[in-house]
Amino acid sequence: MSFRRPSILPGFGLTLGYTLVYLTAIVLLPVALLILRSSSLGLDGLWAIATEPRVLAALRISFGMSLAAAGINVVFGAIIAWVLARYEFPGRRLLDAVVDLPFALPTAVAGIALASLYAPSGWIGGPLSTLGWRIAYTPLGIGVALIFIGLPFIVRTVQPVIEELDADVEEASATLGATRAQTLLRVILPSLVPALLTGFALAFARGVGEYGSVIFLAGNLPYVSEIAPLLIVVKLEQFDYASATAIATLMLIVSFFILLVINLIQSWSRRRFGYV
Amino acid sequence: MSETSIEWVPEAGFVVPQKQRVRRIRTAVTTEGPVLRASLIGIAITFLALFLLLPLIVVFYEAFNHGLGAYFSALTEPDTRAAIGLTLLVSAFVVPLNVVFGLAAAWAIAKFQFPGKSFLITLIDLPFSVSPVVAGLIYVLMFGSNGLLGEWLQAHDIKVIFAVPGVVLATIFVTFPFVAREIIPLMETQGTVEEEAALTLGASGFSTFLRITLPNIKWALLYGVLLCNARAMGEFGAVSVVSGHIRGLTDTMPLHIEILYNEYNITAAFSVASVLALLALVTLVAKTVLEGVWGEELAGGSRRH
């Protein structure tokens, strides 16, 4: 038995070899070095750094705000995906294109734009500040930036699933006497759950690691509005490589965990619904 | 474009083209009432306008707020010109390297069957799920003065971190999966029949790739290049860690925006930002056009795989 199934196409060895060499040099070796460096700290060392009050606060803010933003995005992202997939109205295609803006707009540009909008003198921050609300330079600012960054992940995961739902089940549900609300909540929503969960996990993972768009809007006060990626930068500037490595490793572990969860959701969905 | 007529196929009856089947006519029982429908559309438009469209508008508003003169003098300032030059240089290195990698990976993965394939795809996707700051950090650990290769590099007087090579490396890492991700699923659905026919007719391997495979994937490849380029020019976090922010030398456009903004040079910051925002708009328009014309091909790639 050979390693690959026989084929008359040439170039397998060359292309796979190049892929593996490039992958190893650019991704695997540096990531392995990070894990190696942090393992030299030992579990105790890692734990000691992770439970430092400032690190703990940064991790709590990063994870908390990412969860909150992903939660808000699930609700509005589902509505937007539904509207884009099901309704015809003028401007639909423009709206559909706008959804991808956070993928295309550089994070630093998004960061200064959001900061200028939500600053006390800005278009949104101004009216809010007369009501006594402050968003820029508070933890809420982090939430706003993460909503911006995460929205397309939900819409783009859910929208294709809505587009390909069979109308038969809705018709069946209606003929069997269900109201439209019952059909939406008990027939359609359950079949969107895997896509919603996947989108939530993707948005959450992106939010935890996000840096550029957040730092302009967050105020970056230690213990209050300092996110974990920023703390890595701060520790690096202080030449505290051990702490930077430890925080990075914790974040890496979390992203591996999220990847695993996404894969589990998708294999569950494939068994339960027959699609991802 | 595909034809829209309904065809009669003897064994299968009437065959409705794929596109028509998706958008079928909805009756009253399978759609929402006008009030609910209008309010859902209203919520969607308001949310998108407030969170996505307004930030884009404010970039151009702030950039042109003090007139065209201020805008262009901000863009022609020497440090800004150096930043634009460096950004172009970095993407001129990064995009071709990731295109070659994407093509090689797609050829091996899509055209051959071998064990461990899905694990390999997961590894290629890995940079998507790593924080940009962590991406920068791993290169500091590798090439920095305290890093694995730090002493050797210093002895040979090679600078990677706080220099252009570090910026290029960090950008390659962050944009690593873009091209491969776009073309692998498409090449998988296209199979190997056409290439096999070309080979049996006597074409060489390379001319098969050049004249059969490449034309088949050209739009997906272009799309991948656009995404890769947009991200390469706009990357901030990873580059910020490795560049050292040396004005005129290692400052890319996004880093220069940060410096200008922190110096309260708001108009200049937004002027540079507007150039990157324009690039993002071009990318979005190209994406919409490509999907509109070659939607079936592209959609086969990025959905359901």
XYZ file of C-alpha atoms in Angstrom:
581
model
C 0.000 0.000 0.000
C 1.362 3.378 -0.911
C 0.882 6.535 1.133
C -1.488 8.089 -1.382
C -4.064 6.611 -3.691
C -2.477 6.036 -7.157
C -2.980 8.848 -9.674
C -1.466 9.778 -13.002
C -1.255 13.450 -11.999
C 2.338 14.555 -11.379
C 3.781 16.823 -8.735
C 2.406 15.289 -5.537
C 5.778 15.003 -3.824
C 6.892 18.477 -4.851
C 3.710 20.324 -3.843
C 3.109 18.425 -0.609
C 6.781 18.776 0.298
C 6.718 22.521 -0.331
C 3.463 22.873 1.618
C 4.893 21.052 4.620
C 8.201 22.963 4.584
C 6.508 26.367 4.278
C 3.885 25.468 6.896
C 6.570 24.272 9.305
C 8.801 27.292 8.827
C 6.104 29.968 9.037
C 3.558 28.476 11.442
C 4.477 25.270 13.220
C 8.039 26.010 14.349
C 7.286 29.473 15.823
C 4.104 28.224 17.540
C 5.986 25.199 18.907
C 8.680 27.542 20.243
C 6.031 29.563 22.094
C 4.656 26.416 23.713
C 8.196 25.228 24.540
C 9.070 28.565 26.140
C 5.985 28.568 28.314
C 6.429 24.933 29.299
C 9.820 25.901 30.744
C 7.859 28.062 33.196
C 6.145 24.924 34.461
C 2.503 24.647 35.451
C 3.165 26.481 38.735
C 4.845 29.361 36.940
C 2.035 29.553 34.404
C -0.565 29.513 37.177
C 1.297 32.198 39.147
C 1.289 34.533 36.135
C -2.302 33.745 35.199
C -3.540 34.588 38.687
C -1.686 37.891 38.989
C -4.460 40.425 39.615
C -3.666 42.527 36.532
C -3.474 39.476 34.243
C -6.623 38.021 35.741
C -8.459 41.307 35.226
C -7.306 41.519 31.589
C -8.389 37.935 30.865
C -11.747 38.525 32.546
C -12.349 41.678 30.489
C -11.282 40.024 27.224
C -13.409 36.926 27.713
C -16.363 38.723 29.288
C -16.607 41.397 26.630
C -16.126 38.874 23.801
C -18.950 36.743 25.220
C -21.245 39.753 25.558
C -20.474 41.058 22.061
C -20.910 37.603 20.497
C -24.223 37.264 22.345
C -25.534 40.571 20.999
C -24.261 39.656 17.538
C -26.083 36.300 17.589
C -29.420 38.061 18.053
C -28.900 40.843 15.509
C -26.809 38.692 13.166
C -29.626 36.140 12.972
C -32.147 38.898 12.161
C -29.836 40.380 9.514
C -29.158 36.960 7.966
C -32.895 36.238 7.880
C -33.726 39.589 6.274
C -30.965 39.216 3.668
C -31.889 35.620 2.817
C -35.681 35.866 2.802
C -36.858 39.358 1.873
C -36.622 41.385 -1.321
C -36.367 45.132 -0.773
C -34.483 48.010 -2.385
C -30.897 48.202 -1.152
C -30.710 44.525 -0.189
C -27.582 43.868 -2.236
C -25.857 46.947 -0.824
C -26.712 45.822 2.703
C -25.426 42.352 1.879
C -22.091 43.807 0.744
C -21.816 46.056 3.817
C -21.892 43.000 6.109
C -18.381 42.056 4.951
C -16.946 45.489 5.768
C -15.306 44.399 9.056
C -13.479 41.631 7.147
C -12.056 44.148 4.674
C -11.536 47.292 6.751
C -8.151 47.339 8.540
C -8.602 47.134 12.299
C -6.666 50.347 12.992
C -8.985 52.243 10.637
C -12.033 50.757 12.345
C -10.495 51.628 15.718
C -9.974 55.337 15.087
C -13.344 55.617 13.289
C -15.204 54.051 16.232
C -13.223 56.168 18.693
C -14.186 59.358 16.880
C -17.852 58.283 16.683
C -18.191 57.330 20.336
C -15.958 60.016 21.893
C -17.918 62.522 24.003
C -17.686 64.979 21.103
C -18.553 62.390 18.429
C -21.705 61.802 16.385
C -22.947 59.016 18.680
C -20.965 59.786 21.833
C -22.195 63.394 21.904
C -25.930 62.692 22.195
C -25.232 59.809 24.596
C -23.085 61.975 26.863
C -25.942 64.453 27.324
C -27.886 61.476 28.693
C -24.984 60.781 31.026
C -23.782 57.710 29.095
C -20.127 57.144 28.273
C -18.970 54.466 25.877
C -15.540 55.506 24.594
C -12.664 54.896 27.019
C -14.757 52.532 29.174
C -15.220 48.731 28.997
C -18.358 49.427 26.930
C -16.069 50.750 24.182
C -14.427 47.321 24.003
C -17.877 45.817 23.548
C -18.726 48.198 20.705
C -15.483 47.399 18.847
C -16.049 43.648 19.292
C -19.618 43.913 17.988
C -18.199 45.583 14.868
C -15.537 42.894 14.407
C -17.737 39.860 15.118
C -20.962 40.569 13.213
C -19.980 39.121 9.790
C -18.984 35.793 11.381
C -22.576 35.189 12.535
C -24.307 36.510 9.402
C -22.057 34.633 6.987
C -22.440 31.336 8.880
C -26.212 31.517 9.277
C -27.253 33.091 5.949
C -26.379 30.138 3.643
C -28.204 27.748 5.979
C -31.378 29.876 5.839
C -31.101 30.093 2.048
C -31.041 26.327 1.732
C -33.755 25.440 4.233
C -36.463 23.376 2.612
C -39.763 25.222 2.359
C -41.556 21.855 2.654
C -41.136 21.696 6.427
C -42.568 25.196 6.819
C -45.505 24.291 4.611
C -46.030 21.060 6.524
C -45.932 22.933 9.799
C -48.475 25.461 8.507
C -50.824 22.767 7.162
C -50.690 21.000 10.507
C -52.097 24.158 12.081
C -49.041 25.927 13.492
C -49.063 29.708 13.539
C -46.175 31.458 11.787
C -44.608 32.294 15.158
C -44.732 28.627 16.176
C -43.158 27.588 12.878
C -40.376 30.152 13.295
C -39.597 29.220 16.893
C -40.134 25.454 16.816
C -39.305 24.424 13.238
C -36.876 26.948 11.789
C -34.932 28.134 14.845
C -33.840 24.624 15.952
C -32.386 23.910 12.523
C -30.372 27.145 12.716
C -28.902 26.319 16.132
C -25.695 24.638 14.850
C -24.923 27.557 12.534
C -25.691 30.070 15.277
C -23.406 28.222 17.704
C -20.606 28.013 15.130
C -20.943 31.704 14.335
C -20.980 32.538 18.036
C -17.781 30.540 18.604
C -16.039 32.153 15.610
C -17.028 35.666 16.715
C -15.996 34.916 20.291
C -12.602 33.549 19.214
C -11.973 36.563 17.023
C -13.037 38.912 19.813
C -10.695 37.433 22.399
C -7.691 37.969 20.131
C -8.733 41.330 18.676
C -6.309 44.189 19.254
C -6.302 46.964 16.642
C -9.897 48.101 16.749
C -10.181 47.833 20.531
C -7.195 49.774 21.827
C -8.263 53.119 20.353
C -11.681 52.924 21.987
C -10.961 51.178 25.279
C -9.068 53.739 27.339
C -6.671 50.910 28.268
C -6.767 51.417 32.043
C -5.134 48.493 33.858
C -7.709 46.457 35.843
C -10.596 48.330 34.163
C -10.370 48.371 30.386
C -7.117 46.599 29.529
C -7.552 43.582 27.230
C -5.303 40.508 27.281
C -3.614 41.124 23.868
C -2.718 44.663 25.001
C -1.238 43.269 28.220
C 1.021 41.020 26.093
C 2.275 44.132 24.280
C 2.782 45.973 27.599
C 4.734 43.037 29.075
C 6.888 42.845 25.932
C 7.696 46.545 26.176
C 8.844 45.912 29.763
C 10.990 42.994 28.474
C 8.933 40.660 30.677
C 9.050 37.825 28.143
C 7.924 35.183 30.634
C 4.611 36.921 31.362
C 3.994 37.760 27.706
C 4.632 34.124 26.759
C 2.402 32.819 29.523
C -0.558 35.051 28.582
C -0.083 34.187 24.901
C -0.055 30.469 25.732
C -3.266 30.771 27.735
C -4.913 32.533 24.805
C -3.580 29.913 22.382
C -5.007 27.108 24.540
C -8.383 28.842 24.533
C -8.372 29.215 20.742
C -7.486 25.518 20.302
C -10.335 24.696 22.650
C -12.755 26.849 20.645
C -11.604 25.192 17.384
C -12.319 21.827 19.007
C -15.780 22.978 20.120
C -16.581 24.232 16.597
C -15.556 20.865 15.142
C -17.717 19.068 17.697
C -20.726 21.287 16.894
C -20.275 20.595 13.203
C -19.972 16.835 13.542
C -23.006 16.821 15.863
C -24.914 18.906 13.335
C -23.900 16.580 10.493
C -25.296 13.615 12.422
C -28.412 15.403 13.659
C -29.373 17.512 10.645
C -27.284 16.111 7.785
C -25.508 19.400 7.112
C -23.059 21.800 8.681
C -24.687 32.969 -17.091
C -26.862 29.933 -16.714
C -30.052 29.669 -18.730
C -33.319 30.101 -16.895
C -35.597 27.884 -18.978
C -37.094 24.774 -17.474
C -35.860 21.690 -19.288
C -37.591 18.389 -19.908
C -35.362 15.435 -19.201
C -36.928 12.076 -20.190
C -35.996 10.097 -17.069
C -36.333 12.881 -14.531
C -39.280 14.972 -15.662
C -39.054 18.755 -15.545
C -35.695 19.966 -14.307
C -35.677 23.430 -12.783
C -32.294 25.145 -12.884
C -30.549 25.308 -9.492
C -30.927 29.056 -8.962
C -34.704 29.035 -9.373
C -35.178 26.266 -6.911
C -33.636 28.293 -4.080
C -35.835 31.376 -4.434
C -39.247 29.780 -4.712
C -42.428 31.723 -4.469
C -43.552 32.000 -0.894
C -47.189 31.828 0.075
C -48.785 33.624 3.015
C -48.259 30.693 5.356
C -44.532 30.435 4.708
C -43.643 34.068 5.242
C -44.167 36.727 7.887
C -46.852 39.377 8.012
C -46.105 42.840 6.596
C -45.678 44.449 10.030
C -43.186 41.905 11.330
C -41.393 41.881 8.001
C -41.036 45.683 7.954
C -39.810 45.817 11.530
C -37.237 43.063 10.938
C -35.940 44.914 7.865
C -35.890 48.100 9.947
C -33.869 46.466 12.730
C -31.380 45.020 10.221
C -30.872 48.334 8.408
C -30.547 50.331 11.637
C -28.044 47.924 13.166
C -25.897 47.754 10.038
C -26.024 51.530 9.528
C -25.155 52.264 13.141
C -22.385 49.732 13.647
C -20.861 49.243 10.175
C -21.775 52.053 7.793
C -21.331 55.013 10.147
C -17.673 54.166 10.980
C -16.919 54.033 7.259
C -18.588 57.392 6.634
C -16.812 59.060 9.545
C -13.410 58.044 8.104
C -14.020 60.036 4.924
C -15.757 62.868 6.781
C -12.799 63.408 9.127
C -10.287 63.028 6.285
C -11.866 65.762 4.161
C -13.117 67.887 7.067
C -10.349 70.473 6.620
C -10.464 70.536 2.852
C -8.654 68.865 0.008
C -5.448 70.837 0.623
C -5.028 69.470 4.150
C -5.892 65.992 2.869
C -3.244 65.905 0.163
C -0.570 67.648 2.203
C -1.108 64.977 4.902
C -0.675 62.224 2.323
C 2.476 63.692 0.760
C 4.272 64.263 4.055
C 7.629 62.324 3.923
C 6.912 59.891 6.803
C 3.501 59.133 5.325
C 5.009 58.516 1.904
C 7.559 56.185 3.492
C 4.739 54.325 5.272
C 2.794 53.918 2.020
C 5.962 52.702 0.296
C 6.695 50.157 3.023
C 3.121 48.866 2.970
C 3.336 48.340 -0.800
C 6.738 46.652 -0.412
C 5.483 44.283 2.288
C 2.468 43.173 0.288
C 4.686 42.775 -2.812
C 6.606 40.132 -0.822
C 3.721 38.576 1.057
C 1.095 38.106 -1.657
C 3.279 36.202 -4.205
C 4.702 33.959 -1.455
C 1.238 33.061 -0.175
C -0.057 32.563 -3.725
C 2.707 30.039 -4.489
C 1.992 28.309 -1.186
C -1.757 28.340 -1.812
C -1.369 26.792 -5.267
C 1.043 24.123 -4.034
C -1.143 23.237 -1.047
C -4.303 23.168 -3.164
C -2.687 20.916 -5.796
C -1.524 18.407 -3.198
C -4.717 18.494 -1.120
C -7.393 18.741 -3.805
C -5.964 16.519 -6.524
C -4.702 13.602 -4.428
C -6.090 11.292 -1.754
C -3.839 10.714 1.236
C -4.279 10.120 4.987
C -4.088 13.098 7.332
C -5.555 15.493 4.800
C -8.148 17.113 7.057
C -5.542 17.535 9.800
C -3.317 19.341 7.294
C -6.210 21.680 6.404
C -6.756 22.401 10.110
C -3.071 23.329 10.459
C -3.290 25.642 7.443
C -6.292 27.351 9.076
C -4.442 27.761 12.371
C -3.296 31.391 11.813
C -6.980 32.411 11.545
C -7.531 31.508 15.179
C -4.336 32.973 16.633
C -4.486 36.533 17.968
C -2.409 38.907 15.784
C -0.480 40.000 18.873
C 0.443 36.385 19.607
C 1.517 36.030 15.964
C 3.886 38.938 16.448
C 5.125 37.555 19.760
C 6.115 34.154 18.333
C 8.478 35.878 15.883
C 9.966 37.983 18.678
C 10.644 34.732 20.576
C 12.224 33.295 17.426
C 14.293 36.196 16.101
C 14.383 38.807 18.920
C 17.597 39.600 20.790
C 16.561 37.177 23.570
C 15.133 34.766 21.054
C 16.144 31.345 19.786
C 18.160 32.682 16.839
C 18.885 36.084 18.408
C 22.579 35.607 19.160
C 23.341 34.024 15.800
C 21.551 36.832 13.972
C 23.395 39.464 15.985
C 26.744 37.805 15.292
C 25.994 37.948 11.582
C 24.572 41.470 11.832
C 21.146 40.498 10.483
C 18.158 42.397 11.835
C 14.748 40.714 11.648
C 12.802 42.134 14.590
C 12.367 45.930 14.530
C 13.214 45.745 10.826
C 11.442 45.074 7.535
C 11.988 41.255 7.459
C 10.080 40.903 10.738
C 7.189 42.952 9.363
C 7.103 40.729 6.258
C 7.221 37.500 8.320
C 4.458 38.582 10.694
C 2.285 39.605 7.741
C 2.892 36.270 5.982
C 1.736 34.462 9.131
C -1.453 36.475 9.461
C -2.434 36.135 5.769
C -1.174 32.553 5.476
C -4.504 30.714 4.861
C -6.269 33.255 2.601
C -5.328 32.011 -0.890
C -5.280 28.306 0.004
C -8.683 28.596 1.703
C -10.320 30.038 -1.406
C -8.994 27.592 -3.988
C -8.850 24.243 -2.129
C -12.648 23.668 -1.973
C -13.105 24.764 -5.585
C -10.353 22.477 -6.874
C -11.814 19.629 -4.817
C -15.218 19.988 -6.480
C -13.628 20.238 -9.932
C -11.940 16.866 -9.525
C -9.120 15.540 -11.718
C -10.870 14.431 -14.910
C -9.814 17.367 -17.074
C -6.191 17.161 -15.944
C -6.140 13.409 -16.597
C -7.501 13.949 -20.098
C -4.799 16.529 -20.832
C -2.067 14.218 -19.542
C -3.253 11.228 -21.548
C -3.312 13.455 -24.627
C 0.383 14.075 -24.066
C 0.533 17.414 -22.263
C 3.312 17.846 -19.739
C 2.442 18.230 -16.055
C 3.337 21.908 -16.022
C 1.401 22.816 -19.150
C -1.588 20.857 -17.784
C -1.486 23.029 -14.688
C -0.991 26.216 -16.702
C -3.621 25.553 -19.358
C -6.241 23.438 -17.581
C -6.111 23.994 -13.821
C -5.197 27.672 -13.676
C -7.990 28.864 -16.033
C -10.478 26.797 -14.019
C -9.616 28.484 -10.728
C -8.694 31.969 -11.905
C -11.621 33.831 -10.305
C -11.295 32.100 -6.961
C -7.557 32.736 -7.086
C -8.135 36.427 -7.838
C -10.567 36.603 -4.931
C -8.025 34.978 -2.614
C -5.340 37.419 -3.787
C -7.660 40.375 -3.100
C -8.443 39.179 0.437
C -4.801 38.380 1.124
C -3.691 41.785 -0.153
C -6.328 43.700 1.823
C -5.320 41.976 5.031
C -1.578 42.308 4.285
C -1.875 46.065 3.777
C -4.144 46.540 6.782
C -2.547 44.263 9.373
C -1.946 46.082 12.639
C -1.547 43.882 15.727
C 1.096 41.433 14.527
C 3.099 44.106 12.734
C 2.892 46.458 15.704
C 4.663 43.895 17.925
C 7.591 43.228 15.565
C 8.134 46.594 13.879
C 9.444 48.766 16.699
C 7.556 51.763 15.240
C 10.587 53.464 13.704
C 9.195 56.433 11.790
C 10.052 56.443 8.111
C 11.711 53.004 8.375
C 9.488 50.284 9.853
C 6.167 52.109 10.016
C 3.488 50.628 7.784
C 0.321 52.600 7.011
C -1.764 51.168 9.897
C 1.064 51.839 12.366
C 1.483 55.342 10.999
C -2.245 55.932 11.552
C -1.778 55.033 15.208
C 1.173 57.416 15.616
C -0.646 60.305 13.937
C -3.794 59.655 15.960
C -1.892 59.562 19.249
C -0.238 62.865 18.311
C -3.769 64.332 17.930
C -3.034 64.874 14.236
C -6.581 63.713 13.542
C -6.915 64.929 9.959
C -3.651 63.296 8.903
C -4.572 60.036 10.684
C -7.918 59.883 8.903
C -6.361 60.863 5.576
C -4.073 57.808 5.704
C -7.002 55.767 7.009
C -9.155 56.856 4.069
C -6.647 55.341 1.633
C -6.917 51.980 3.416
C -10.707 52.348 3.640
C -10.789 52.930 -0.110
C -8.788 49.725 -0.575
C -11.349 47.917 1.582
C -14.183 49.319 -0.551
C -12.468 48.211 -3.762
C -12.063 44.741 -2.251
C -15.747 44.614 -1.300
C -16.906 45.809 -4.732
C -14.655 43.278 -6.466
C -16.015 40.555 -4.181
C -19.623 41.510 -4.948
C -18.927 41.603 -8.692
C -17.054 38.279 -8.645
C -19.825 36.621 -6.641
C -22.504 38.076 -8.876
C -20.934 36.795 -12.086
C -19.199 33.634 -10.900
C -21.359 33.082 -7.835
C -21.836 29.352 -8.324
C -18.104 28.718 -8.533
C -17.162 30.883 -5.563
C -20.101 29.885 -3.415
C -19.173 26.249 -3.928
C -15.912 27.129 -2.255
C -16.711 29.123 0.810
C -19.994 27.559 1.838
C -20.689 24.229 3.433
C -17.118 23.003 3.496
